[in-house]
PDB file of C-alpha atoms in Angstrom:
ATOM      1  CA  UNK A  29      25.056  21.294  -6.317  1.00  0.00           C
ATOM      2  CA  UNK A  30      24.040  18.253  -4.274  1.00  0.00           C
ATOM      3  CA  UNK A  31      21.788  15.859  -6.135  1.00  0.00           C
ATOM      4  CA  UNK A  32      19.357  13.543  -4.381  1.00  0.00           C
ATOM      5  CA  UNK A  33      16.989  11.051  -5.900  1.00  0.00           C
ATOM      6  CA  UNK A  34      14.243   8.822  -4.631  1.00  0.00           C
ATOM      7  CA  UNK A  35      15.458   5.328  -3.634  1.00  0.00           C
ATOM      8  CA  UNK A  36      12.611   3.390  -1.994  1.00  0.00           C
ATOM      9  CA  UNK A  37       9.791   3.497   0.552  1.00  0.00           C
ATOM     10  CA  UNK A  38      10.179   1.653   3.869  1.00  0.00           C
ATOM     11  CA  UNK A  39       7.050   0.459   5.631  1.00  0.00           C
ATOM     12  CA  UNK A  40       7.226  -0.790   9.207  1.00  0.00           C
ATOM     13  CA  UNK A  41       5.099  -3.896   9.786  1.00  0.00           C
ATOM     14  CA  UNK A  42       4.197  -5.924  12.864  1.00  0.00           C
ATOM     15  CA  UNK A  43       4.233  -9.129  10.794  1.00  0.00           C
ATOM     16  CA  UNK A  44       6.021  -8.917   7.451  1.00  0.00           C
ATOM     17  CA  UNK A  45       4.575 -12.275   6.315  1.00  0.00           C
ATOM     18  CA  UNK A  46       1.023 -10.923   6.677  1.00  0.00           C
ATOM     19  CA  UNK A  47       2.014  -7.670   4.964  1.00  0.00           C
ATOM     20  CA  UNK A  48       3.832  -9.550   2.192  1.00  0.00           C
ATOM     21  CA  UNK A  49       0.614 -11.442   1.375  1.00  0.00           C
ATOM     22  CA  UNK A  50      -1.397  -8.201   1.487  1.00  0.00           C
ATOM     23  CA  UNK A  51       0.931  -6.452  -0.964  1.00  0.00           C
ATOM     24  CA  UNK A  52       1.665  -9.390  -3.280  1.00  0.00           C
ATOM     25  CA  UNK A  53      -1.640 -11.276  -3.379  1.00  0.00           C
ATOM     26  CA  UNK A  54      -4.032  -8.430  -2.596  1.00  0.00           C
ATOM     27  CA  UNK A  55      -2.405  -5.514  -4.414  1.00  0.00           C
ATOM     28  CA  UNK A  56      -0.396  -7.423  -7.027  1.00  0.00           C
ATOM     29  CA  UNK A  57       3.050  -6.082  -6.093  1.00  0.00           C
ATOM     30  CA  UNK A  58       6.034  -8.193  -7.188  1.00  0.00           C
ATOM     31  CA  UNK A  59       8.224  -9.786  -4.521  1.00  0.00           C
ATOM     32  CA  UNK A  60      11.812  -8.921  -5.442  1.00  0.00           C
ATOM     33  CA  UNK A  61      13.735 -10.417  -2.520  1.00  0.00           C
ATOM     34  CA  UNK A  62      13.257 -11.771   0.984  1.00  0.00           C
ATOM     35  CA  UNK A  63      16.089 -11.249   3.458  1.00  0.00           C
ATOM     36  CA  UNK A  64      16.860 -12.655   6.880  1.00  0.00           C
ATOM     37  CA  UNK A  65      15.151 -10.936   9.753  1.00  0.00           C
ATOM     38  CA  UNK A  66      11.808 -10.520   7.986  1.00  0.00           C
ATOM     39  CA  UNK A  67      12.849  -7.905   5.411  1.00  0.00           C
ATOM     40  CA  UNK A  68      10.856  -8.131   2.153  1.00  0.00           C
ATOM     41  CA  UNK A  69      11.591  -6.100  -0.984  1.00  0.00           C
ATOM     42  CA  UNK A  70       8.617  -5.427  -3.276  1.00  0.00           C
ATOM     43  CA  UNK A  71       8.168  -3.548  -6.528  1.00  0.00           C
ATOM     44  CA  UNK A  72       5.169  -1.884  -8.146  1.00  0.00           C
ATOM     45  CA  UNK A  73       5.844  -0.147 -11.420  1.00  0.00           C
ATOM     46  CA  UNK A  74       9.156   1.607 -10.949  1.00  0.00           C
ATOM     47  CA  UNK A  75       8.820   2.012  -7.174  1.00  0.00           C
ATOM     48  CA  UNK A  76      10.547  -0.228  -4.619  1.00  0.00           C
ATOM     49  CA  UNK A  77       9.100  -0.890  -1.181  1.00  0.00           C
ATOM     50  CA  UNK A  78      10.836  -2.476   1.783  1.00  0.00           C
ATOM     51  CA  UNK A  79       8.647  -4.169   4.369  1.00  0.00           C
ATOM     52  CA  UNK A  80      10.575  -4.279   7.621  1.00  0.00           C
ATOM     53  CA  UNK A  81       9.758  -5.468  11.118  1.00  0.00           C
ATOM     54  CA  UNK A  82       8.590  -2.700  13.408  1.00  0.00           C
ATOM     55  CA  UNK A  83       5.608  -0.705  14.580  1.00  0.00           C
ATOM     56  CA  UNK A  84       3.884   1.789  12.292  1.00  0.00           C
ATOM     57  CA  UNK A  85       3.373   4.803  14.565  1.00  0.00           C
ATOM     58  CA  UNK A  86       0.351   6.153  12.664  1.00  0.00           C
ATOM     59  CA  UNK A  87      -1.622   2.895  12.769  1.00  0.00           C
ATOM     60  CA  UNK A  88      -4.419   4.378  14.880  1.00  0.00           C
ATOM     61  CA  UNK A  89      -5.776   6.722  12.177  1.00  0.00           C
ATOM     62  CA  UNK A  90      -9.469   5.946  11.694  1.00  0.00           C
ATOM     63  CA  UNK A  91      -9.676   7.363   8.184  1.00  0.00           C
ATOM     64  CA  UNK A  92      -7.545   8.323   5.225  1.00  0.00           C
ATOM     65  CA  UNK A  93      -8.019  11.991   6.051  1.00  0.00           C
ATOM     66  CA  UNK A  94      -6.688  11.434   9.609  1.00  0.00           C
ATOM     67  CA  UNK A  95      -3.504   9.665   8.473  1.00  0.00           C
ATOM     68  CA  UNK A  96      -0.209  11.532   8.371  1.00  0.00           C
ATOM     69  CA  UNK A  97       0.877   9.777   5.166  1.00  0.00           C
ATOM     70  CA  UNK A  98      -0.598   7.542   2.489  1.00  0.00           C
ATOM     71  CA  UNK A  99       0.264   5.647  -0.659  1.00  0.00           C
ATOM     72  CA  UNK A 100      -1.654   6.538  -3.819  1.00  0.00           C
ATOM     73  CA  UNK A 101      -2.272   3.754  -6.325  1.00  0.00           C
ATOM     74  CA  UNK A 102      -3.700   4.097  -9.809  1.00  0.00           C
ATOM     75  CA  UNK A 103      -5.672   1.492 -11.763  1.00  0.00           C
ATOM     76  CA  UNK A 104      -7.019   1.263 -15.291  1.00  0.00           C
ATOM     77  CA  UNK A 105     -10.246  -0.406 -14.056  1.00  0.00           C
ATOM     78  CA  UNK A 106     -11.516   0.832 -10.697  1.00  0.00           C
ATOM     79  CA  UNK A 107     -14.524  -1.497 -10.510  1.00  0.00           C
ATOM     80  CA  UNK A 108     -12.497  -4.628 -11.302  1.00  0.00           C
ATOM     81  CA  UNK A 109      -9.760  -3.614  -8.873  1.00  0.00           C
ATOM     82  CA  UNK A 110     -12.330  -3.143  -6.091  1.00  0.00           C
ATOM     83  CA  UNK A 111     -13.623  -6.672  -6.759  1.00  0.00           C
ATOM     84  CA  UNK A 112     -10.054  -8.013  -6.576  1.00  0.00           C
ATOM     85  CA  UNK A 113      -9.447  -6.240  -3.269  1.00  0.00           C
ATOM     86  CA  UNK A 114     -12.734  -7.563  -1.850  1.00  0.00           C
ATOM     87  CA  UNK A 115     -11.845 -11.115  -2.932  1.00  0.00           C
ATOM     88  CA  UNK A 116      -8.680 -10.797  -0.820  1.00  0.00           C
ATOM     89  CA  UNK A 117     -10.573  -9.468   2.200  1.00  0.00           C
ATOM     90  CA  UNK A 118      -9.547  -5.836   1.662  1.00  0.00           C
ATOM     91  CA  UNK A 119     -12.604  -3.602   2.110  1.00  0.00           C
ATOM     92  CA  UNK A 120     -12.932  -0.110   0.670  1.00  0.00           C
ATOM     93  CA  UNK A 121     -13.230   2.116   3.746  1.00  0.00           C
ATOM     94  CA  UNK A 122     -14.195   5.450   2.239  1.00  0.00           C
ATOM     95  CA  UNK A 123     -13.777   8.105  -0.425  1.00  0.00           C
ATOM     96  CA  UNK A 124     -11.601  11.162  -0.644  1.00  0.00           C
ATOM     97  CA  UNK A 125     -13.891  13.720  -2.220  1.00  0.00           C
ATOM     98  CA  UNK A 126     -15.113  11.595  -5.126  1.00  0.00           C
ATOM     99  CA  UNK A 127     -16.560   8.131  -5.789  1.00  0.00           C
ATOM    100  CA  UNK A 128     -13.602   7.668  -8.158  1.00  0.00           C
ATOM    101  CA  UNK A 129     -11.102   8.259  -5.343  1.00  0.00           C
ATOM    102  CA  UNK A 130     -11.407   5.355  -2.906  1.00  0.00           C
ATOM    103  CA  UNK A 131      -9.525   4.650   0.315  1.00  0.00           C
ATOM    104  CA  UNK A 132      -8.540   1.510   2.202  1.00  0.00           C
ATOM    105  CA  UNK A 133      -5.957   0.460   4.754  1.00  0.00           C
ATOM    106  CA  UNK A 134      -3.541  -2.413   5.159  1.00  0.00           C
ATOM    107  CA  UNK A 135      -2.895  -4.832   8.020  1.00  0.00           C
ATOM    108  CA  UNK A 136      -0.582  -2.361   9.793  1.00  0.00           C
ATOM    109  CA  UNK A 137      -2.761   0.717   9.389  1.00  0.00           C
ATOM    110  CA  UNK A 138      -0.988   2.149   6.334  1.00  0.00           C
ATOM    111  CA  UNK A 139      -3.557   4.083   4.301  1.00  0.00           C
ATOM    112  CA  UNK A 140      -4.011   3.856   0.527  1.00  0.00           C
ATOM    113  CA  UNK A 141      -5.895   5.903  -2.019  1.00  0.00           C
ATOM    114  CA  UNK A 142      -7.031   4.179  -5.210  1.00  0.00           C
ATOM    115  CA  UNK A 143      -7.859   6.258  -8.266  1.00  0.00           C
ATOM    116  CA  UNK A 144      -8.923   5.544 -11.831  1.00  0.00           C
ATOM    117  CA  UNK A 145      -6.207   6.286 -14.376  1.00  0.00           C
ATOM    118  CA  UNK A 146      -7.366   8.756 -17.008  1.00  0.00           C
ATOM    119  CA  UNK A 147      -7.682   7.259 -20.475  1.00  0.00           C
TER     120      UNK A 147
END
């Protein structure tokens, strides 16, 4: 039997410095390593992300529902997290079926869903 496991998520970014600030300052991801050529390794919880130079092909989606992929984030305080995002210039752009399921996008058009963690 062949075994595969999840390694990391790669996100293509027009400007990895801008995206690095979005993920680290705006979303609170940890910067693990920066490599030559604009490659930036991030971590959130147990998940690794690699920001790499390139063009995100789905960047024209106007809403979360129109995107072909998205990243789902969970928070223990939705209201406080929304204030943090707003303070970093990241507006909430919509809902996905519930006021407790909010959507926003990043500088390269990657879509995110933000949900309240159940107590």
